[in-house]
Amino acid sequence: MEVLIVPDAAAAGERGARIVAALVRATPTAVLGLATGETQRPMYAALARRCRTRQLRLAEVTTFNLDEFVGVPADHRGSFRRAMHEQLFDLVEVDAARVHFPAAASVDEVPMICDRYEAAIATAGGLDLQLLGIGEDGHIGFNEPTSSLASRTRLKTLTERTVDGARAAFAPGEPPRHVVTMGIATILSARRCLLLATGARKARAVAAMVEGPLTSMVPASALQLHARATVIVDEAAAAQLTLAAYYRDVERGKPAWQRRADGDDEDAATSPREPDRGNP
Ligand code: F6R
């Protein structure tokens, strides 16, 4: 697992956006798995800024969001569809026909929605990159502790703690307990995983994910099985990593070709070229 430690949440968003932008510049029709949550906000803002200044186009990408509450309408302020529209889709040019959510109006239609979602991901050619956040209990998507590491898109019941986290966006008694989420095997089938974690609240889960044992009690630890997982953490979220000095050392020694693939040369790649004045 590659661990990149950056100063703060804004830097994490910027770094994540650079990686996503480099992928989309190389493959404008990339298939992106997207996540919602507070952690992703600065990253979506950084992507939208690049689109506004014409350094990036998202018009040809296909997107699949990780999860959605069951029975929550798209325009509800707690729905992930609305969050994605507010934070990204309404700010950039995307093709609505290529935007996907695992949205079920009721638990009865969940099995059909899940089958269709998995089939749609496969038809699109699979996920080129899956963005992730992490819960304080180590969940990814809405794969709560003890989720099967072999799971595909399916119905999950949220833990009390996760419901509490969502409460602010719902009326009293309203927060839904059921969600549809990509499974852990669905996430691991992405060609690359990029997880962002910021703030001291995430420090314990981050350490368990990166340095703890592989266990369904920390669903994010499944990323240890992925050949191309990158974790971007700010200083606060990195506080309990015992090998932090090593991760920084690895990053300092990264070869130029690896840096280029992750957009570290973005400024050079997007600045207008010098006019060709021919041979001197
Ligand atoms: C959201 C999702 C969740 C969040 C996680 C962290 O689509 O899948 O796993 O990524 O709960 O949420 P924040 O970023 O709000 O702390």
CSV table of N, CA, C and O and ligand atoms in Angstrom, one decimal, residues 35-39 66-67 80 133-135 139-141 201-202, ligand 1:
chain,number,residue,atom,x,y,z
A,35,ALA,N,-16.8,8.4,-4.2
A,35,ALA,CA,-17.3,8.4,-2.8
A,35,ALA,C,-17.9,9.7,-2.4
A,35,ALA,O,-17.5,10.7,-3.0
A,36,THR,N,-18.7,9.7,-1.4
A,36,THR,CA,-19.2,10.9,-0.9
A,36,THR,C,-18.6,11.1,0.5
A,36,THR,O,-17.8,10.3,1.0
A,37,GLY,N,-19.0,12.2,1.2
A,37,GLY,CA,-18.5,12.4,2.6
A,37,GLY,C,-17.7,13.6,2.7
A,37,GLY,O,-17.2,14.2,1.7
A,38,GLU,N,-17.5,14.1,3.9
A,38,GLU,CA,-16.8,15.4,4.1
A,38,GLU,C,-15.4,15.3,3.6
A,38,GLU,O,-14.8,16.3,3.1
A,39,THR,N,-14.7,14.2,3.7
A,39,THR,CA,-13.3,14.1,3.3
A,39,THR,C,-13.1,14.4,1.8
A,39,THR,O,-12.1,15.0,1.4
A,66,LEU,N,-20.2,4.8,-4.9
A,66,LEU,CA,-20.1,3.6,-4.0
A,66,LEU,C,-21.4,3.1,-3.4
A,66,LEU,O,-21.6,2.0,-3.2
A,67,ASP,N,-22.2,4.1,-3.0
A,67,ASP,CA,-23.3,3.7,-2.2
A,67,ASP,C,-24.5,4.8,-2.2
A,67,ASP,O,-24.3,5.9,-2.6
A,80,PHE,N,-26.9,10.8,-1.4
A,80,PHE,CA,-25.6,11.0,-2.0
A,80,PHE,C,-25.7,11.5,-3.4
A,80,PHE,O,-24.7,12.1,-3.9
A,133,GLY,N,-13.4,6.9,1.1
A,133,GLY,CA,-13.1,7.5,2.4
A,133,GLY,C,-13.0,6.3,3.4
A,133,GLY,O,-13.2,5.2,3.0
A,134,ILE,N,-12.9,6.6,4.7
A,134,ILE,CA,-12.9,5.6,5.7
A,134,ILE,C,-13.7,6.0,6.9
A,134,ILE,O,-13.6,7.2,7.3
A,135,GLY,N,-14.4,5.1,7.4
A,135,GLY,CA,-15.2,5.4,8.7
A,135,GLY,C,-14.3,5.3,9.9
A,135,GLY,O,-13.2,4.6,9.8
A,139,HIS,N,-14.8,1.3,8.2
A,139,HIS,CA,-15.7,0.9,7.0
A,139,HIS,C,-15.2,1.6,5.7
A,139,HIS,O,-14.7,2.7,5.8
A,140,ILE,N,-15.4,0.9,4.6
A,140,ILE,CA,-15.2,1.6,3.3
A,140,ILE,C,-16.5,1.3,2.5
A,140,ILE,O,-17.1,0.2,2.6
A,141,GLY,N,-16.9,2.3,1.7
A,141,GLY,CA,-18.3,2.3,1.2
A,141,GLY,C,-19.2,2.2,2.5
A,141,GLY,O,-18.9,2.8,3.5
A,201,ARG,N,-9.8,12.1,14.1
A,201,ARG,CA,-10.8,11.1,14.3
A,201,ARG,C,-10.5,9.8,13.5
A,201,ARG,O,-11.0,8.7,13.9
A,202,LYS,N,-9.8,9.9,12.5
A,202,LYS,CA,-9.5,8.8,11.6
A,202,LYS,C,-8.2,8.1,11.9
A,202,LYS,O,-7.9,7.0,11.2
B,1,F6R,C1,-19.5,7.5,1.4
B,1,F6R,C2,-18.8,6.3,1.9
B,1,F6R,C3,-18.3,6.3,3.3
B,1,F6R,C4,-17.4,7.5,3.7
B,1,F6R,C5,-16.9,7.4,5.1
B,1,F6R,C6,-16.1,8.6,5.5
B,1,F6R,O1,-19.8,7.3,0.0
B,1,F6R,O2,-18.7,5.4,1.2
B,1,F6R,O3,-17.5,5.1,3.5
B,1,F6R,O4,-16.4,7.6,2.8
B,1,F6R,O5,-18.0,7.2,6.0
B,1,F6R,O6,-17.0,9.7,5.6
B,1,F6R,P1,-16.5,11.2,5.8
B,1,F6R,O7,-15.6,11.5,4.7
B,1,F6R,O8,-17.7,12.0,5.9
B,1,F6R,O9,-15.7,11.1,7.2
